[in-house]
Coordinates of C-alpha atoms in Angstrom, one line a residue:
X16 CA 91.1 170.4 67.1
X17 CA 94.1 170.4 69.5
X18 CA 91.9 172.6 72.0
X19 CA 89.2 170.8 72.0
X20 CA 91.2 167.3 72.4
X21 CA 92.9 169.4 75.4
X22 CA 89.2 170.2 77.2
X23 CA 88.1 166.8 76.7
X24 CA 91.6 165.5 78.5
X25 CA 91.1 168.1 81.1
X26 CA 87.2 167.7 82.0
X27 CA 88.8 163.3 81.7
X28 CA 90.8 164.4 84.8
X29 CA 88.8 166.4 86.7
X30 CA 86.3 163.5 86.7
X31 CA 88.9 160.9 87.4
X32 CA 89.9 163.4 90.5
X33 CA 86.2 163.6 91.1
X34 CA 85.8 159.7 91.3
X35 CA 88.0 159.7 94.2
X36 CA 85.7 160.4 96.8
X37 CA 86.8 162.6 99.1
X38 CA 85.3 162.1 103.1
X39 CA 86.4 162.7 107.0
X40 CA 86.1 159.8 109.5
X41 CA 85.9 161.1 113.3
X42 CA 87.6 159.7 116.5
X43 CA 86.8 160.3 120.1
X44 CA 89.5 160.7 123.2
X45 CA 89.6 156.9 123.1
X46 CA 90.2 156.5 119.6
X47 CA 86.9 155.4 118.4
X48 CA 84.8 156.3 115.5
X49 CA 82.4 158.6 116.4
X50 CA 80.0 162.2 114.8
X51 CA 82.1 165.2 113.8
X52 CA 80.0 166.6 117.5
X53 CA 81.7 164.5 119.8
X54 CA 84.8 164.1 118.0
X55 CA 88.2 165.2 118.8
X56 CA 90.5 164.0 116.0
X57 CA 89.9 163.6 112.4
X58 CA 91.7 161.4 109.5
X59 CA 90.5 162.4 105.7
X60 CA 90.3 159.8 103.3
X61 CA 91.5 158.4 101.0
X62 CA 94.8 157.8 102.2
X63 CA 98.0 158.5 99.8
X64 CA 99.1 155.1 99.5
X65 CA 102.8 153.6 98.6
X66 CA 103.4 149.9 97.2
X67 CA 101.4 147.7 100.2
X68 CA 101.8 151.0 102.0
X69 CA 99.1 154.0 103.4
X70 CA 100.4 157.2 104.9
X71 CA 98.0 158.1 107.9
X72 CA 97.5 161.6 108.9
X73 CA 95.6 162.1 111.8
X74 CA 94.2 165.8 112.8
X75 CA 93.6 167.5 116.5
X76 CA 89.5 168.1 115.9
X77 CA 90.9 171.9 115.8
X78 CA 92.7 171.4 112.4
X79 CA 96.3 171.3 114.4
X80 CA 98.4 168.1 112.9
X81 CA 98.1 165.3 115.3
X82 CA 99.9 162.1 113.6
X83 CA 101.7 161.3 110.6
X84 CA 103.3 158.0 109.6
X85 CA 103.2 155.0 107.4
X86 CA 101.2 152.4 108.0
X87 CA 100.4 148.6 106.3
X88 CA 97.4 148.7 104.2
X89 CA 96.0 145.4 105.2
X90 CA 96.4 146.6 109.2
X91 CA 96.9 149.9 109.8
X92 CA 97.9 149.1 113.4
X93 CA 100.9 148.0 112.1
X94 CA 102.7 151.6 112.0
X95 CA 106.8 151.1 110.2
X96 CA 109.3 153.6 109.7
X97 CA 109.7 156.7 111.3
X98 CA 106.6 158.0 113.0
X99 CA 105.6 161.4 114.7
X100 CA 103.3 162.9 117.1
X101 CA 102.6 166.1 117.7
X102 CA 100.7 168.6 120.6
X103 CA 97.6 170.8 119.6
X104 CA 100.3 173.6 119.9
X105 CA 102.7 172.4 117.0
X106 CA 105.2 171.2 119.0
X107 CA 106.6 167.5 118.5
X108 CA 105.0 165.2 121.0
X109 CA 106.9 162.0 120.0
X110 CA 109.0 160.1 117.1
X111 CA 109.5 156.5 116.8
X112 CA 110.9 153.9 114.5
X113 CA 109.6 150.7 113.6
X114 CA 110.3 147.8 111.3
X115 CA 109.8 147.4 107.8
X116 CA 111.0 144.7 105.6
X117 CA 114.1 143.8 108.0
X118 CA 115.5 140.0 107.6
X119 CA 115.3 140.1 111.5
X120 CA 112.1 141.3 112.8
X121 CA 108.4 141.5 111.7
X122 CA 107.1 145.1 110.6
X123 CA 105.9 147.5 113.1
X124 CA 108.3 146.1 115.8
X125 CA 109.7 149.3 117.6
X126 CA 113.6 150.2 117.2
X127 CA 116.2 152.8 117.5
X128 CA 115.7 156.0 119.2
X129 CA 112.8 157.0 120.9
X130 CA 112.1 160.5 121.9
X131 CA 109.0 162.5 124.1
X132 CA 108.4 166.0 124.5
X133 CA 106.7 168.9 126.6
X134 CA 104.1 171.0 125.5
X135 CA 106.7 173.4 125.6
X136 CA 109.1 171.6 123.2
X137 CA 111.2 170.0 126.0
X138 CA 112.4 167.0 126.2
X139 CA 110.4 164.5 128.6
X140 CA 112.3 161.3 127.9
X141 CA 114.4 159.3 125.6
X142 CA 114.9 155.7 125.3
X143 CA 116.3 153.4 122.8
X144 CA 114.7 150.2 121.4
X145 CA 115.6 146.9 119.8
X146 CA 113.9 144.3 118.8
X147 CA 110.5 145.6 120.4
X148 CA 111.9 146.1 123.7
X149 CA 114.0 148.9 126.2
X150 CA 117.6 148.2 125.8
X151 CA 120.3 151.4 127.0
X152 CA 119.7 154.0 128.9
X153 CA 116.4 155.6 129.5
X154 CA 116.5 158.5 130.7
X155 CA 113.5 160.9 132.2
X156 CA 113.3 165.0 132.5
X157 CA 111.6 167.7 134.0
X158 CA 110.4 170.3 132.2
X159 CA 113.3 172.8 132.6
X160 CA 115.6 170.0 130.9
X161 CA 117.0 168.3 134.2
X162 CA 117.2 164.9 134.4
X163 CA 114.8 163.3 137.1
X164 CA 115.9 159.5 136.3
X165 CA 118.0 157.3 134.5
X166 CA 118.2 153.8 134.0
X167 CA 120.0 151.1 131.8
X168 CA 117.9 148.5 130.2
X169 CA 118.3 144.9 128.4
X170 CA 116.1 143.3 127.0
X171 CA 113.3 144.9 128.0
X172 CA 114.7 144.2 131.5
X173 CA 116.0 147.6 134.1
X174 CA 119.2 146.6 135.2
X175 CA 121.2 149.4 136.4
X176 CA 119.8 153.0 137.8
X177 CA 116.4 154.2 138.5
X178 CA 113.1 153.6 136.4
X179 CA 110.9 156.7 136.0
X180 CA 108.3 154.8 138.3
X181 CA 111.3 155.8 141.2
X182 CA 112.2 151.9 141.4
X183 CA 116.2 151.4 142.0
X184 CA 117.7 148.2 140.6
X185 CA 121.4 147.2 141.0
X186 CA 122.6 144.6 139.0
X187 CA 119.6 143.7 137.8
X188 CA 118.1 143.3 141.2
X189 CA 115.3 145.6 142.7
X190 CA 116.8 147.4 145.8
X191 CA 114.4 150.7 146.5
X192 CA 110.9 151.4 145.9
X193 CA 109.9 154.7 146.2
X194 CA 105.9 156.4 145.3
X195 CA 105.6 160.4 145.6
X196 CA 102.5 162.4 145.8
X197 CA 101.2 164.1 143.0
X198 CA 102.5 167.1 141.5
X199 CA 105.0 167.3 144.7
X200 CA 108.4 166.1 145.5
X201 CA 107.1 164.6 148.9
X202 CA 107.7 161.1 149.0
X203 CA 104.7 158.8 150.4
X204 CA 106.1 155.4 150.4
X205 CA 110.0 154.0 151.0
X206 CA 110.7 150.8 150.9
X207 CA 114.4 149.0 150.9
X208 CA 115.9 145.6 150.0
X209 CA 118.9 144.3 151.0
X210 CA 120.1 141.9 148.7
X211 CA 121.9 140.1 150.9
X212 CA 120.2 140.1 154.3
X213 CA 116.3 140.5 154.2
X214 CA 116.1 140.9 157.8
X215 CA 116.7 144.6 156.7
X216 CA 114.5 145.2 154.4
X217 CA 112.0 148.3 155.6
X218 CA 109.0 149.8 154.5
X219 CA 108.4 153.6 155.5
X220 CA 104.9 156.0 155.3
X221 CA 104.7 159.7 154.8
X222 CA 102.1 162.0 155.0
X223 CA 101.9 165.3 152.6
X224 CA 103.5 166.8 155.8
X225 CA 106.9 165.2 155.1
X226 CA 106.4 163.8 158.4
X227 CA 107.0 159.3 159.1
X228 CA 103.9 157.0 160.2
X229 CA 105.7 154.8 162.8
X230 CA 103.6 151.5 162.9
X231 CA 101.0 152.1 160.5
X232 CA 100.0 150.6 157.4
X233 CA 98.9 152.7 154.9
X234 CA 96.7 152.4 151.7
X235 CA 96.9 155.4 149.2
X236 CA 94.8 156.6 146.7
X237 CA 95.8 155.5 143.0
X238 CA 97.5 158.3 140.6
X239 CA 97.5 157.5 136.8
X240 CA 100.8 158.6 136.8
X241 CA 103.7 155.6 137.2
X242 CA 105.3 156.3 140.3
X243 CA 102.7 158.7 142.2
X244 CA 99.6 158.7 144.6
X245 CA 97.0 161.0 145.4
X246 CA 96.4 160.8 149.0
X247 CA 96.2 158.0 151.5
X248 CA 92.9 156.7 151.7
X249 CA 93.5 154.1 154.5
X250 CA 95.6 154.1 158.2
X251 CA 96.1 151.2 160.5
X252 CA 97.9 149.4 162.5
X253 CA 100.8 147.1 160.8
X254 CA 99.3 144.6 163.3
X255 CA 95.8 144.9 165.0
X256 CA 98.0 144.9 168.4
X257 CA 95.6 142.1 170.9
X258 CA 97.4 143.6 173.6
X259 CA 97.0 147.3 172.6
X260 CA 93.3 148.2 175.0
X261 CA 92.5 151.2 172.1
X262 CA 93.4 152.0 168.5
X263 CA 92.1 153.7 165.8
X264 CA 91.7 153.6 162.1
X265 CA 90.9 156.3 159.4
X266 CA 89.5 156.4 155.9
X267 CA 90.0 159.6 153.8
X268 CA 88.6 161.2 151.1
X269 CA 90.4 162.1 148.2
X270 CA 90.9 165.5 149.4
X271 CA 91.8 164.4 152.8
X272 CA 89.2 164.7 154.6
X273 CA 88.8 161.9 157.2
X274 CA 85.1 159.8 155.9
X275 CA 85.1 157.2 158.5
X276 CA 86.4 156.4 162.0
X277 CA 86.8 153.1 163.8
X278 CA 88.4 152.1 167.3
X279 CA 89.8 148.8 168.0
X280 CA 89.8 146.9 171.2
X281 CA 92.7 144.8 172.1
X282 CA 92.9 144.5 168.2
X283 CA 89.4 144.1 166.7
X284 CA 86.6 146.1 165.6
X285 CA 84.7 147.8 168.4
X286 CA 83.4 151.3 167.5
X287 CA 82.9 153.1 164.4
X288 CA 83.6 152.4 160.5
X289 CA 86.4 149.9 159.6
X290 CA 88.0 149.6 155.8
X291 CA 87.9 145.8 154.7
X292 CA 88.2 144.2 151.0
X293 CA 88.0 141.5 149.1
X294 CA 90.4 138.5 149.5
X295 CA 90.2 137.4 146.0
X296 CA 91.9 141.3 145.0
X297 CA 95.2 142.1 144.9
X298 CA 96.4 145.3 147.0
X299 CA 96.9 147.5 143.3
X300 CA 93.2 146.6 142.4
X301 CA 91.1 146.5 145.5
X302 CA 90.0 149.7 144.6
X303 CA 87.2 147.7 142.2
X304 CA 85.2 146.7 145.4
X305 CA 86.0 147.3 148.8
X306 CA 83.4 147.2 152.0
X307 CA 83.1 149.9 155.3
X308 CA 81.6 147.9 158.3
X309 CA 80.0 149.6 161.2
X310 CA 80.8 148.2 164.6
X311 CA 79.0 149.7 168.2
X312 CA 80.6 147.5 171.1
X313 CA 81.6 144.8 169.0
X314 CA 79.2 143.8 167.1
X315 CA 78.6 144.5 163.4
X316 CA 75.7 146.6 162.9
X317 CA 76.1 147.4 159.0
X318 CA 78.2 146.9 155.8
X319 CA 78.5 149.1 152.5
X320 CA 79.9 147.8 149.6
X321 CA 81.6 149.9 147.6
X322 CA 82.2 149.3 143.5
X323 CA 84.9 151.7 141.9
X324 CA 83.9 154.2 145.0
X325 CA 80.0 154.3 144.3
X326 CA 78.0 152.7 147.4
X327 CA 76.9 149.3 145.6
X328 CA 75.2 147.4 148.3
X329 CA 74.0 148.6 151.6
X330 CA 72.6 146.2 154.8
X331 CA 71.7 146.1 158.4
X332 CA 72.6 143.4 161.2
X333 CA 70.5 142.3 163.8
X334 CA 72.2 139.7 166.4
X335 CA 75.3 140.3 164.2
X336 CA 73.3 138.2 161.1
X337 CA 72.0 140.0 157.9
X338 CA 68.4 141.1 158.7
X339 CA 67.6 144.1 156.1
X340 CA 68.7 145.7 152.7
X341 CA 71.5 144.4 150.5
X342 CA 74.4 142.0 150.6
X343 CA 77.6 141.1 148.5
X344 CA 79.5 137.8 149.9
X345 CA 82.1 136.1 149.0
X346 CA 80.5 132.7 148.5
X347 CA 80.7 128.9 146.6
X348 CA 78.7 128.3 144.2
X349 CA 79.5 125.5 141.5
X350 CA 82.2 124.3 143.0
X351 CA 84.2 127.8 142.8
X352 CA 84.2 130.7 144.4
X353 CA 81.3 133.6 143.6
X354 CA 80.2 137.0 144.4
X355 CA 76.6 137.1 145.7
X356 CA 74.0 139.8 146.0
X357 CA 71.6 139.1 147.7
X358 CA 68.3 141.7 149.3
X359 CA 67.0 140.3 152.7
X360 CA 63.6 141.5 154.4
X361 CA 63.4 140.8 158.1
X362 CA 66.0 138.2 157.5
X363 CA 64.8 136.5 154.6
X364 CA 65.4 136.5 151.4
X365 CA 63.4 138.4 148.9
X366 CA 63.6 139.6 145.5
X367 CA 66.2 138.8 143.3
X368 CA 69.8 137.0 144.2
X369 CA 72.6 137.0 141.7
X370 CA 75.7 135.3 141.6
X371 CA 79.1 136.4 140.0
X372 CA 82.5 134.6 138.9
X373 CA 84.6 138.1 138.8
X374 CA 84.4 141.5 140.5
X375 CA 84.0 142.9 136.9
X376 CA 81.4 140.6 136.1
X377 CA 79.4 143.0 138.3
X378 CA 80.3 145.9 136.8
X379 CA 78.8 143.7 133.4
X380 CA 75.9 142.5 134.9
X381 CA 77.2 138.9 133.6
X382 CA 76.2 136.6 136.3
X383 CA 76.4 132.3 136.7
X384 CA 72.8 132.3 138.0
X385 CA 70.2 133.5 139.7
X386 CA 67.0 133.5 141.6
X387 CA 64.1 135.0 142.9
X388 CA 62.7 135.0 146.6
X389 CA 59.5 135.2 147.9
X390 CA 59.2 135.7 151.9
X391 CA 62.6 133.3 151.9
X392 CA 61.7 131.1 149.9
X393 CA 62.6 130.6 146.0
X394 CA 59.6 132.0 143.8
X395 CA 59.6 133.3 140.2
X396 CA 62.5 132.6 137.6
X397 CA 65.6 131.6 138.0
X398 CA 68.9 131.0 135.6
X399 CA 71.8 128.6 136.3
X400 CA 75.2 128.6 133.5
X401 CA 76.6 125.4 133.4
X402 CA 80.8 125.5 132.3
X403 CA 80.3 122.1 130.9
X404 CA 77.2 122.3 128.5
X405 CA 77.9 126.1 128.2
X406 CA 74.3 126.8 128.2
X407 CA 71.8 128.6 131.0
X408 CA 69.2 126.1 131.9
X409 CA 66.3 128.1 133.8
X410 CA 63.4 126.9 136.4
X411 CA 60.5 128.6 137.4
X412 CA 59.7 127.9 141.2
X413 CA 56.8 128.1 143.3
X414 CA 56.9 128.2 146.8
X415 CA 60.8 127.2 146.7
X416 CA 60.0 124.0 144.7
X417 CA 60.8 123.3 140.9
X418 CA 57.6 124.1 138.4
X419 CA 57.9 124.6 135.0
X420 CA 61.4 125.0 133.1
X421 CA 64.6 122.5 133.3
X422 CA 67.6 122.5 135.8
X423 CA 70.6 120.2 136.3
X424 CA 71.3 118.4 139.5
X425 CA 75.1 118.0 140.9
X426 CA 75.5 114.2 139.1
X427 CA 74.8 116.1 135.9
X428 CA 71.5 114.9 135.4
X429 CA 69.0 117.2 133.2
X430 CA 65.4 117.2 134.9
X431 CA 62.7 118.6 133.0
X432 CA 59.8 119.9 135.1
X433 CA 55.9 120.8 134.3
X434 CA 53.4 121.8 136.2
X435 CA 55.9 120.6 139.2
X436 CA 56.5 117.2 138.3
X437 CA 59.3 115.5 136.7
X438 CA 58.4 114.6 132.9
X439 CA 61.9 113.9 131.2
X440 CA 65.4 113.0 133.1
X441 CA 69.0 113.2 131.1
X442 CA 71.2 111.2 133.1
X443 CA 75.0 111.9 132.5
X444 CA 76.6 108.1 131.7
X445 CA 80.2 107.3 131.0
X446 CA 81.5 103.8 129.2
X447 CA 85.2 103.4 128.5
X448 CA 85.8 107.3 128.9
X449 CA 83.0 108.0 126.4
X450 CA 79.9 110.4 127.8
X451 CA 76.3 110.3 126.8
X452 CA 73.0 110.7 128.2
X453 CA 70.2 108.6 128.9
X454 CA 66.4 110.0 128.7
X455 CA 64.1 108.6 131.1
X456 CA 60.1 109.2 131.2
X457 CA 58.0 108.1 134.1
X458 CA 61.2 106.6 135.6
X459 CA 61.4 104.2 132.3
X460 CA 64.0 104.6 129.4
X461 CA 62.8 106.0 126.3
X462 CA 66.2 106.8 124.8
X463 CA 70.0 107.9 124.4
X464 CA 71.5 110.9 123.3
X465 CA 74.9 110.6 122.0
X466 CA 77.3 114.2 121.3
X467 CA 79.9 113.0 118.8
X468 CA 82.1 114.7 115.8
X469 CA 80.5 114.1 112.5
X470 CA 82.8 112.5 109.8
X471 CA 83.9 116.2 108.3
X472 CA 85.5 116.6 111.7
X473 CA 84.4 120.3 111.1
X474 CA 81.0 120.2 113.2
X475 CA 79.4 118.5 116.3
X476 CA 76.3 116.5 116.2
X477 CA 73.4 115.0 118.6
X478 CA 72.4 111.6 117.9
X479 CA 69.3 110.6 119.7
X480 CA 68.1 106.8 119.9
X481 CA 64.7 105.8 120.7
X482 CA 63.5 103.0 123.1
X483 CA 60.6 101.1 122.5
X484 CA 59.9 97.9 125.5
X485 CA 63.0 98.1 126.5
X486 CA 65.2 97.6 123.3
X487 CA 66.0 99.6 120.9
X488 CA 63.6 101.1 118.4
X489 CA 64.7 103.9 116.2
X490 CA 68.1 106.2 115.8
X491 CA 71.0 105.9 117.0
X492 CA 73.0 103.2 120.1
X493 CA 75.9 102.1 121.1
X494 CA 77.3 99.4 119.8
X495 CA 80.0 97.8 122.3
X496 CA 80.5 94.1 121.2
X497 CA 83.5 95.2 118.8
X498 CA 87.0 96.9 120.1
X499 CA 86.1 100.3 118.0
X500 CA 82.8 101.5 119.1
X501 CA 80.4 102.4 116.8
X502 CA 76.9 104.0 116.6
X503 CA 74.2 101.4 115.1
X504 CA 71.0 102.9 113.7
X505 CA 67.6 101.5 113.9
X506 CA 64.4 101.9 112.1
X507 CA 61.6 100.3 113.8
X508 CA 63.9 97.6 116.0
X509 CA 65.7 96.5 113.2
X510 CA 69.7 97.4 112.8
X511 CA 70.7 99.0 109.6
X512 CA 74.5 98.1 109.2
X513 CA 75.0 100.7 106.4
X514 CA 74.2 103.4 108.5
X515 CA 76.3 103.0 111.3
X516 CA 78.7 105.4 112.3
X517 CA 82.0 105.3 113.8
X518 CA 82.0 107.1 117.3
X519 CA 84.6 109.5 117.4
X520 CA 83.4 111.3 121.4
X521 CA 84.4 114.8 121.8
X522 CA 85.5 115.7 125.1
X523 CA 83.4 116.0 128.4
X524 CA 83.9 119.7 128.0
X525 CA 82.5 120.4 125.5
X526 CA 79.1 118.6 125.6
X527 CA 75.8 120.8 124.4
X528 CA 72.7 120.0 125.7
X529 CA 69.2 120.8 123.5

């Protein structure tokens, strides 16, 4: 009896065991889920778990150990206690520390030491944390165990020494600025502060060579790598000199190779390719978009615009205008500032023309609007976002006049067009800071549309009224003979007090539009 009590206890938790599904979840380079073919970590499931607790262990896709720590359960993002890292080879990659149940900080909140290692088990840095942020000394190696720099922090803040990006600060103050090429010891870039004259401040290029630009400006090729560069990319004068007869300016490959060429004549473009960007990019991102312009005696002959170094655009000049192939501008549009692309035949516009807010709107294919162009003229669809209704109202033209489709004017009035003609008008109206819209027909008003917060306060509603001779007929209308405005309803031109509603507007902004 005992043995058999024994088997059926066994086989009990063997199935219990069983229950617990056993299965592998996959992760790319970038940390997202992906098939066990493209994958190059693993994590197996379930997770041991610990009061609110789960211990993660993450695996290189070769079977090496890759991460372990605890985590919350809720959010497993939320890594507390001590936590490791390691390389394919074995060796520790990192170990940190980070809150759990303190009195003084939320979990997963870095503290305490913090240590980074080589492949080769050396040490690559140490730093110490509280409360989330650097303070003490942080120091950087090489991989023999020397120490390349050190730096004191508070509060997240370098104060004393030099950062591992090779900036010097004294006091809390930023004094020296240095940027290396890659995988040398060749600095590229000096530039020094003086705290207390700035009339001494000075900014100094290399090449790979070891050898000093003198008065050049000089644009390098990004590294990934804090405190590096790749190669210059760009070389010109500090100032296009007016009174200098001939210059020149290069453009590089990444390699070094010299792409483009231009000469300058008494300080502007004369011969050649010339390096410009975009105005609305700042120096450490105008790699995103940049433009090569082709000059012969002075006078533009063509333009490449460049996204993330792929040719994006590509055009020809005639006279110095646009004449052929494709265009990106800085332009208005709305009221703001805009990206257009535009494709021009013979001078004219043809095809379609896009506008966009941000550079990396491009890169989205997110645009505000745009249109299609037929021998210059507008012809085909076109799409216009408006910020205030947050909708895309969109127009079919024919021979660059509105024909079938709605569009919004710039005193925010709706028109609705068929066949070419106008057939319904919302006019944008204000009384006492309150917006609504009127609906004309044929030039005559048939009605109000009123965008108010319903009594929940959780929702938005449209409240339409209808005009019927003039007056009032059916739905809903202001009613503005009483200090707190109201909405009256009618049903066939007679008020209906029960119904009314209190207007409570919502804001201008946030209008919809049917």
């Amino acid at each position: 009896m005992g043995k058999i009590i024994l088997t059926i206890f066994s086989v009990l938790l063997f199935n219990i065991a069983y229950s617990q599904v056993k299965e592998t979840i996959y992760f790319n380079t970038n940390w997202e889920q992906t098939t066990k073919d493209a994958a190059a970590y693993y994590r197996n499931l379930p997770l041991e778990e610990k009061d609110n607790l789960v211990l993660i262990k993450d695996y290189y896709i070769s079977g090496a150990p890759q991460m372990i720590g605890w985590a919350r359960k809720e959010d497993e993002s939320i890594l507390v206690e001590e936590v490791k890292w390691f390389h394919e080879n074995g060796n520790l990659q990192q170990i940190a520390h980070y809150f759990l149940n303190s009195n003084i900080a939320p979990d997963g909140l870095q503290y305490g030491d913090y240590k980074e290692y080589y492949e080769n088990g050396k040490i690559y840095r140490e730093e110490h944390y509280f409360m989330g942020g650097l303070n003490g000394i942080s120091n950087y190696y090489d991989d023999n165990g020397e120490i390349i720099t050190s730096c004191v922090y508070e509060n997240d803040r370098p104060i004393e020494g030099v950062t591992n990006c090779f900036t010097t600060y004294k006091e809390g103050k930023l004094i020296e600025r240095k940027l290396l090429y890659e995988d040398t010891n060749q600095v590229a870039y000096e530039e020094y502060r003086d705290i207390s004259d700035k009339r001494n401040n000075s900014i100094v290029y290399y090449n790979k060579s070891g050898e000093i630009v003198r008065e050049k400006k000089i644009k390098f090729y990004p590294s990934k790598k804090c405190g590096y560069v790749l190669g210059i990319k760009h070389i010109k004068d500090i100032f296009r000199s007016y009174a200098k007869p001939s210059d020149e300016e290069l453009f590089f490959d990444k390699s070094g190779e010299i792409l483009y060429k231009g000469i300058t004549k008494y300080g502007s473009p004369f011969n050649g390719s010339f390096f410009n960007t975009d105005s609305r990019l700042s120096e450490e991102s105008e790699d995103e978009l940049y433009y090569i312009e082709t000059y012969k005696e002075g006078k533009i002959k063509n333009i490449k615009t460049y996204l993330k170094d792929s040719i994006f655009t590509e055009g020809n000049f005639v006279n110095e205008e646009p004449h052929d192939g494709t265009f990106q501008f800085v332009t208005y549009f709305n009221n703001r500032q805009a990206s257009v692309v535009s494709t021009l035949k013979d001078g004219l516009k043809e095809g379609k023309e896009s506008y966009y807010e941000e550079i990396k709107d491009i890169n989205k294919n997110k645009s505000l609007a745009y249109f299609y162009y037929k021998n210059g003229k507008k012809d085909g669809e076109s799409s216009i976002y408006s910020n205030i209704d947050r909708i895309f109202y969109t127009m079919v033209y024919k021979d660059d006049e509105p024909f079938e489709g709605f569009i919004k004017d710039k005193n925010h009035t709706v028109l609705h067009y068929k066949n070419g003609k106008i057939v319904m008008q919302k006019k944008w109206m204000s009384y006492k800071d309150y917006t609504y819209y009127e609906i004309y027909k044929n030039d005559v008003k048939t009605g109000v549309e009123y965008n108010f917060l319903d009594d929940d306060d959780d929702g938005q509603e449209i409240a339409p009224g209808v005009f019927k001779n003039g007056k009032p007929y059916s739905g809903f209308f202001f009613n503005t003979d009483i200090d707190t405005i109201t909405l009256e309803y009618y049903r066939a031109g007679i008020r209906q007090p029960k119904q009314a509603k209190e207007f409570r507007e919502i804001s201008y902004q946030e209008l919809r539009l049917e």
